[in-house]
Structure formats: C-alpha cells, structure tokens
Amino acid sequence: MEKSPIISGCKVVIIGGSAGSLDVLLKLLPRLTVATFAIVLVVHRKSSEDSTLEELIAIKTSIPVKEVEDKIALLPGNIYIAPSDYHLLFEKNDQLSLDTSEKVNYSRPSIDVSFESAADVYGPALVAVLLSGANADGTQGLQAIKAAGGIVVVQDPETAEMPFMPRNAIENLTADYILGINDLYEFISTINI
Amino acid sequence: MVLIDDRELEVLINEVFEYYGFDFSGYSRASLKRRVDRLLHLDGFRNFTELLSKVRSEPAYFKHMVEEITVNVTEMFRDPLFYNVLRTEILPIIGTKPFIRIWHAGCSTGEEVYSMAILLKELNLLHKSLLYATDINALVLDVAKKGIFPLQMMKQYSENYMASGGKKDFSHYYTANYGFAKFDSELSEKMVFSQHNLVSDGSFNEFDLILCRNVLIYFDKDLQDKALVLFDDSLAKLGYLALGTKETIKFSPLQNSFKQHNKEKIWKKVQ
Ligand SMILES: C[S@@+](CC[C@H](N)C(=O)[O-])C[C@H]1O[C@@H](n2cnc3c(N)ncnc32)[C@H](O)[C@@H]1O
C-alpha cells in the first residue's frame, strides 16, 4: 500500500469471510493490539454448537474475545464472533441481537445480514472488510455500507484462497481499498490513530 | 428495494397498537425492521404508506403481517445436547412428581413440543404429563396441532434425535405419506395448544418446566425482563426454565431467584 489512509471516528470494524478466511484472520488478528473500536467477525461456519472458532481465535490474540449472547453490549477493544446458526444484528443502543430467521445466501450467520444491519446503525463510523470465500454473500451488505457512508475494504482476490467472494464484491461495487493480507494489517492498525 | 426508516417503523408500531391492541414496542428494532422490509418486498408494496393503509383498513392483512414478521424457524431436537440434558438430568427429577406440567412458550409449528413428547414417552412419563404450547401466531399453532411435518426434514431430525441420546428408530414415531410425516396421535394426546401473547397475556397455570427458546432474542431487554417475571410467576418452586443456547437470565433482576443447571441454559427456581 502506497500510503496509509487516515480513518478516524471508527466505532466498529466488521469482517466477513467464508472458505479460506480463517487463515487470513489467524494471520491478521495476532498482530493487532488495538483498540479504540470493536471488531466483529462474521464467518461462515458449520451449524454445530461447538465453540472451536472462538477458541482458535482467542488463543491467537491478546484482544479479549467475547462470547456473543443475545443483547450483549458492543464495546470498543473487544472481538465479537457471530455464533453458529444465528444471524447477528446491531441495535441502536450498541447491543448485539441474535436472530434465527431463514438462511440468507445459504448461510446463517449471513455476512449480508450483519453488514446491512451494521450499516444502518453505524453508517460512516463503520469499516467493513470482506475476505476469501466461494459464496456471493457480502456483496449486497457492502453496497449498503457504502450507501451509508462506511468504508469498504475487500481482500485482493489474487491473495485469496477462494477468490470468488471478494471478486464478486469488486465487480459489483467500488471498493475503497483492495488489499493483500499484509496491507490489511497495516490498514486496520492505523484506524483511529 | 423499498426500505423503511426508523421513524416509519415507529409509526407502524404505534398504529398497530392503536388499531389492534398488539404491542410490538418492546421488540428488537434490528430484527423487526428486517422483517417489515421483507414483508414490503414479499407483498410488493411500492412504499411504506401503502403498507400502512392496508394494515389499518384490513384486519385480515394485519393478521397476515403478524404471521410474517414473527420468525417461526424451528426444528425437532434443535441443539441435541440440550435435549440430552433434559432426558438424562431434568426430566427424571421432574418425573418423580405425580403429575407433570410443561409450557412451551413461543412453540412455533410445534417441533419442540413433539420432541418433548418423545422424550417423555421414552422415559415412561408421558401418561402423567400435560404439554401446554402457546404462540402469538395463530397460523403456526394450526400446523402444530396437526403434527404433520415435511418428510424431507426427517433425516436431519433423526440425526438430531440420535445425537440427543435417542435409541429407537426415529421413523417409528411417524407415518410417511405424500411427502409428509404425520406424528403418532399418542404423542399429541397430551398437548394443549392456544394463542398467548407474552407481551400482554398473564400467567395461566403453574408449571414444572417452561421452555421459551429463541423467542426472547426478538425482544429488547425490558420486554425480556417482563417475560421472565411472567415465567417466574408461572413456575412451581424448584421448577425449571429453559432458554435458547444464546439467551440468558444473567443481568435480569430475577437472576437471584434462580440457579443455573451447570453450564446449560436451564435454570432452577430456588425461591
Ligand atoms: C424462532 S421461533 C422459536 C421456536 C422454538 N421455540 C425453537 O426454539 O425452535 C419464535 C416464536 O416466538 C413466537 N413469538 C414472537 N413473539 C411472541 C409473543 N409476543 N408471544 C408469544 N410468542 C411469540 C413467534 O411467533 C415464533 O413462533
């Protein structure tokens, strides 16, 4: 990346990913120390009750990983992971809600659902990142985030294990940044500073 | 796609209360907004005003709206490990009573109630049990009463059943016909279905076990607390309250009257 953008006033960084995104997260998160904002992860996962994703991520980062339960407060400095089999929604009073309604893009949690909800609540105070995946989920959500004045970042499909998802986004909207894994780290670590 | 804004959502909530007495003001706005957006889209409205005037002028449409904005997704033996704990730890305790009363609040199309009946049957407790199943949505109750579910779901349900500790051949609980599975009437004999609104209706009996799973997530904190008071009022001493896997009574003023059963989403009323 030529120069680091200056992003301020960010309250939430929301990251969506599907197949091939866990690797990126496990490279990215350990290097981050922040935080002046909340990090929310919406990753496609098997519908089972196990909490392996939370555990995997928790041992790799010094940022506290909160177990997401309905109406938990969304606070800066923490990581929140959408639980399996629920859509994750955002309330105006900075709480998270869960929802078991129909799958969207064959997925629950769906990235579109969370992105759209976050766009509605956080508007320009939102930075969204879409990672690797073999699904069209995320594109519509990124469109909503752009429309609400948020910042849209897409993983460079060249660097994605499954380029379909980021490519689909790039083809359907103008991303603010298209970044490789390393640049992604640089980018996130300069938010709000 | 037409989308409603926050102000319009509040107008709809107010009008619905004024015209029909249904109070959605304690519902989670994030979810409600999505559901109303979905309805606008499904029913092809061009704008919010069109929807509003139809809701005002057509009671049948209002009923349809309630059916569509509530989320009725459910499964048999959803979260098998939860059912395993019911089977091996909770029901045997309740089962020592001469008579068992269970309330499924927000039962949707009844899959949860039939799952419970199967557990009770296998524990030889069904004959002395009564299962009250209620929901705000009349349409799902009609489905629940029939006990007929899509046959294509049975593979998943049978897997859930086995993962919950079921040992029988799941297919012996239903008869397959024309793509549907009709559950034995023996299971439904002890079920009572009725419409009940957790927002406005009161306690109607005393129960040994109340299940209210994945319903409170659609409420804001205040309404959740209110519903928890209703459950508290409806539970016998040492009765149990079971919530969904991501719901909790932590932070509710009632938490001190309840003791959590290990790490399960099951609480025992201790005072
Ligand atoms: C997602 S379903 C849960 C079904 C089942 N308990 C389960 O966990 O699979 C939620 C149900 O709550 C019902 N519900 C929503 N608001 C309600 C209210 N105010 N009173 C009673 N039921 C309500 C809905 O109609 C819906 O059937």
PDB file of C-alpha atoms in Angstrom, chain A residues 47 49 51 54 67-72 83-87 89-93 95 97-104 108 113 116-117 120-121 140, chain B residues 1 6 27-31 33-35 38 71-73 75 78-82 214 216-221 224 244-248 250-251 265:
ATOM      1  CA  SER A  47     -24.079 -25.337  12.210  1.00  0.00           C
ATOM      2  CA  GLU A  49     -22.747 -25.975  18.882  1.00  0.00           C
ATOM      3  CA  SER A  51     -17.083 -23.105  20.092  1.00  0.00           C
ATOM      4  CA  GLU A  54     -13.908 -18.715  19.318  1.00  0.00           C
ATOM      5  CA  GLU A  67     -18.827 -14.922  23.833  1.00  0.00           C
ATOM      6  CA  VAL A  68     -21.737 -13.436  21.938  1.00  0.00           C
ATOM      7  CA  GLU A  69     -25.055 -13.830  23.694  1.00  0.00           C
ATOM      8  CA  ASP A  70     -28.218 -12.004  22.799  1.00  0.00           C
ATOM      9  CA  LYS A  71     -28.242  -8.268  23.772  1.00  0.00           C
ATOM     10  CA  ILE A  72     -24.603  -8.229  24.833  1.00  0.00           C
ATOM     11  CA  PRO A  83     -22.297 -17.649  16.750  1.00  0.00           C
ATOM     12  CA  SER A  84     -23.223 -20.554  14.503  1.00  0.00           C
ATOM     13  CA  ASP A  85     -26.826 -20.865  13.412  1.00  0.00           C
ATOM     14  CA  TYR A  86     -27.811 -17.277  14.252  1.00  0.00           C
ATOM     15  CA  HIS A  87     -27.781 -14.073  12.266  1.00  0.00           C
ATOM     16  CA  LEU A  89     -27.773  -7.889  14.215  1.00  0.00           C
ATOM     17  CA  PHE A  90     -26.926  -4.450  15.628  1.00  0.00           C
ATOM     18  CA  GLU A  91     -29.183  -2.347  17.845  1.00  0.00           C
ATOM     19  CA  LYS A  92     -29.103   1.443  18.052  1.00  0.00           C
ATOM     20  CA  ASN A  93     -28.119   1.290  21.728  1.00  0.00           C
ATOM     21  CA  GLN A  95     -26.189  -4.017  21.768  1.00  0.00           C
ATOM     22  CA  SER A  97     -29.107  -9.138  18.829  1.00  0.00           C
ATOM     23  CA  LEU A  98     -29.355 -12.664  17.510  1.00  0.00           C
ATOM     24  CA  ASP A  99     -31.924 -13.927  15.058  1.00  0.00           C
ATOM     25  CA  THR A 100     -32.787 -17.416  13.827  1.00  0.00           C
ATOM     26  CA  SER A 101     -34.684 -16.355  10.714  1.00  0.00           C
ATOM     27  CA  GLU A 102     -34.229 -18.050   7.344  1.00  0.00           C
ATOM     28  CA  LYS A 103     -30.740 -18.569   5.965  1.00  0.00           C
ATOM     29  CA  VAL A 104     -29.555 -15.916   3.530  1.00  0.00           C
ATOM     30  CA  ARG A 108     -26.654 -18.356   8.956  1.00  0.00           C
ATOM     31  CA  VAL A 113     -27.435  -9.612   7.050  1.00  0.00           C
ATOM     32  CA  GLU A 116     -26.691  -4.328   6.326  1.00  0.00           C
ATOM     33  CA  SER A 117     -27.647  -4.124   9.975  1.00  0.00           C
ATOM     34  CA  ASP A 120     -27.957   1.005   9.421  1.00  0.00           C
ATOM     35  CA  VAL A 121     -26.659   1.611  12.929  1.00  0.00           C
ATOM     36  CA  GLN A 140     -25.080  -6.671  -1.007  1.00  0.00           C
TER      37      GLN A 140
ATOM     38  CA  MET B   1     -35.901  -2.471  -2.930  1.00  0.00           C
ATOM     39  CA  ASP B   6     -36.636   4.271  11.809  1.00  0.00           C
ATOM     40  CA  TYR B  27     -39.433  -5.838  20.098  1.00  0.00           C
ATOM     41  CA  SER B  28     -35.829  -5.673  18.976  1.00  0.00           C
ATOM     42  CA  ARG B  29     -35.761  -2.976  16.306  1.00  0.00           C
ATOM     43  CA  ALA B  30     -32.935  -4.547  14.348  1.00  0.00           C
ATOM     44  CA  SER B  31     -34.911  -7.704  13.752  1.00  0.00           C
ATOM     45  CA  LYS B  33     -37.044  -3.698  10.756  1.00  0.00           C
ATOM     46  CA  ARG B  34     -35.688  -6.567   8.686  1.00  0.00           C
ATOM     47  CA  ARG B  35     -38.992  -8.400   8.957  1.00  0.00           C
ATOM     48  CA  ARG B  38     -39.080  -8.371   3.987  1.00  0.00           C
ATOM     49  CA  VAL B  71     -39.762 -15.608  12.941  1.00  0.00           C
ATOM     50  CA  ASN B  72     -41.056 -19.159  13.087  1.00  0.00           C
ATOM     51  CA  VAL B  73     -37.982 -21.153  12.104  1.00  0.00           C
ATOM     52  CA  GLU B  75     -36.520 -27.865  14.327  1.00  0.00           C
ATOM     53  CA  ARG B  78     -32.719 -28.456  17.877  1.00  0.00           C
ATOM     54  CA  ASP B  79     -29.458 -28.405  19.887  1.00  0.00           C
ATOM     55  CA  PRO B  80     -29.334 -32.159  20.619  1.00  0.00           C
ATOM     56  CA  LEU B  81     -27.131 -31.704  23.669  1.00  0.00           C
ATOM     57  CA  PHE B  82     -29.812 -29.607  25.317  1.00  0.00           C
ATOM     58  CA  ASN B 214     -35.278 -18.386  20.722  1.00  0.00           C
ATOM     59  CA  LEU B 216     -36.602 -13.599  23.851  1.00  0.00           C
ATOM     60  CA  ILE B 217     -33.981 -12.751  21.221  1.00  0.00           C
ATOM     61  CA  TYR B 218     -36.748 -10.848  19.403  1.00  0.00           C
ATOM     62  CA  PHE B 219     -37.414  -8.688  22.473  1.00  0.00           C
ATOM     63  CA  ASP B 220     -35.467  -5.778  23.894  1.00  0.00           C
ATOM     64  CA  LYS B 221     -34.034  -6.050  27.407  1.00  0.00           C
ATOM     65  CA  GLN B 224     -37.230  -9.796  28.168  1.00  0.00           C
ATOM     66  CA  GLY B 244     -32.215 -20.863  23.813  1.00  0.00           C
ATOM     67  CA  THR B 245     -28.479 -21.519  23.581  1.00  0.00           C
ATOM     68  CA  LYS B 246     -27.633 -17.826  23.244  1.00  0.00           C
ATOM     69  CA  GLU B 247     -30.140 -16.438  25.716  1.00  0.00           C
ATOM     70  CA  THR B 248     -29.566 -15.753  29.393  1.00  0.00           C
ATOM     71  CA  LYS B 250     -27.960 -13.073  33.708  1.00  0.00           C
ATOM     72  CA  PHE B 251     -28.418  -9.297  34.193  1.00  0.00           C
ATOM     73  CA  LYS B 265     -29.334 -22.722  29.507  1.00  0.00           C
TER      74      LYS B 265
END
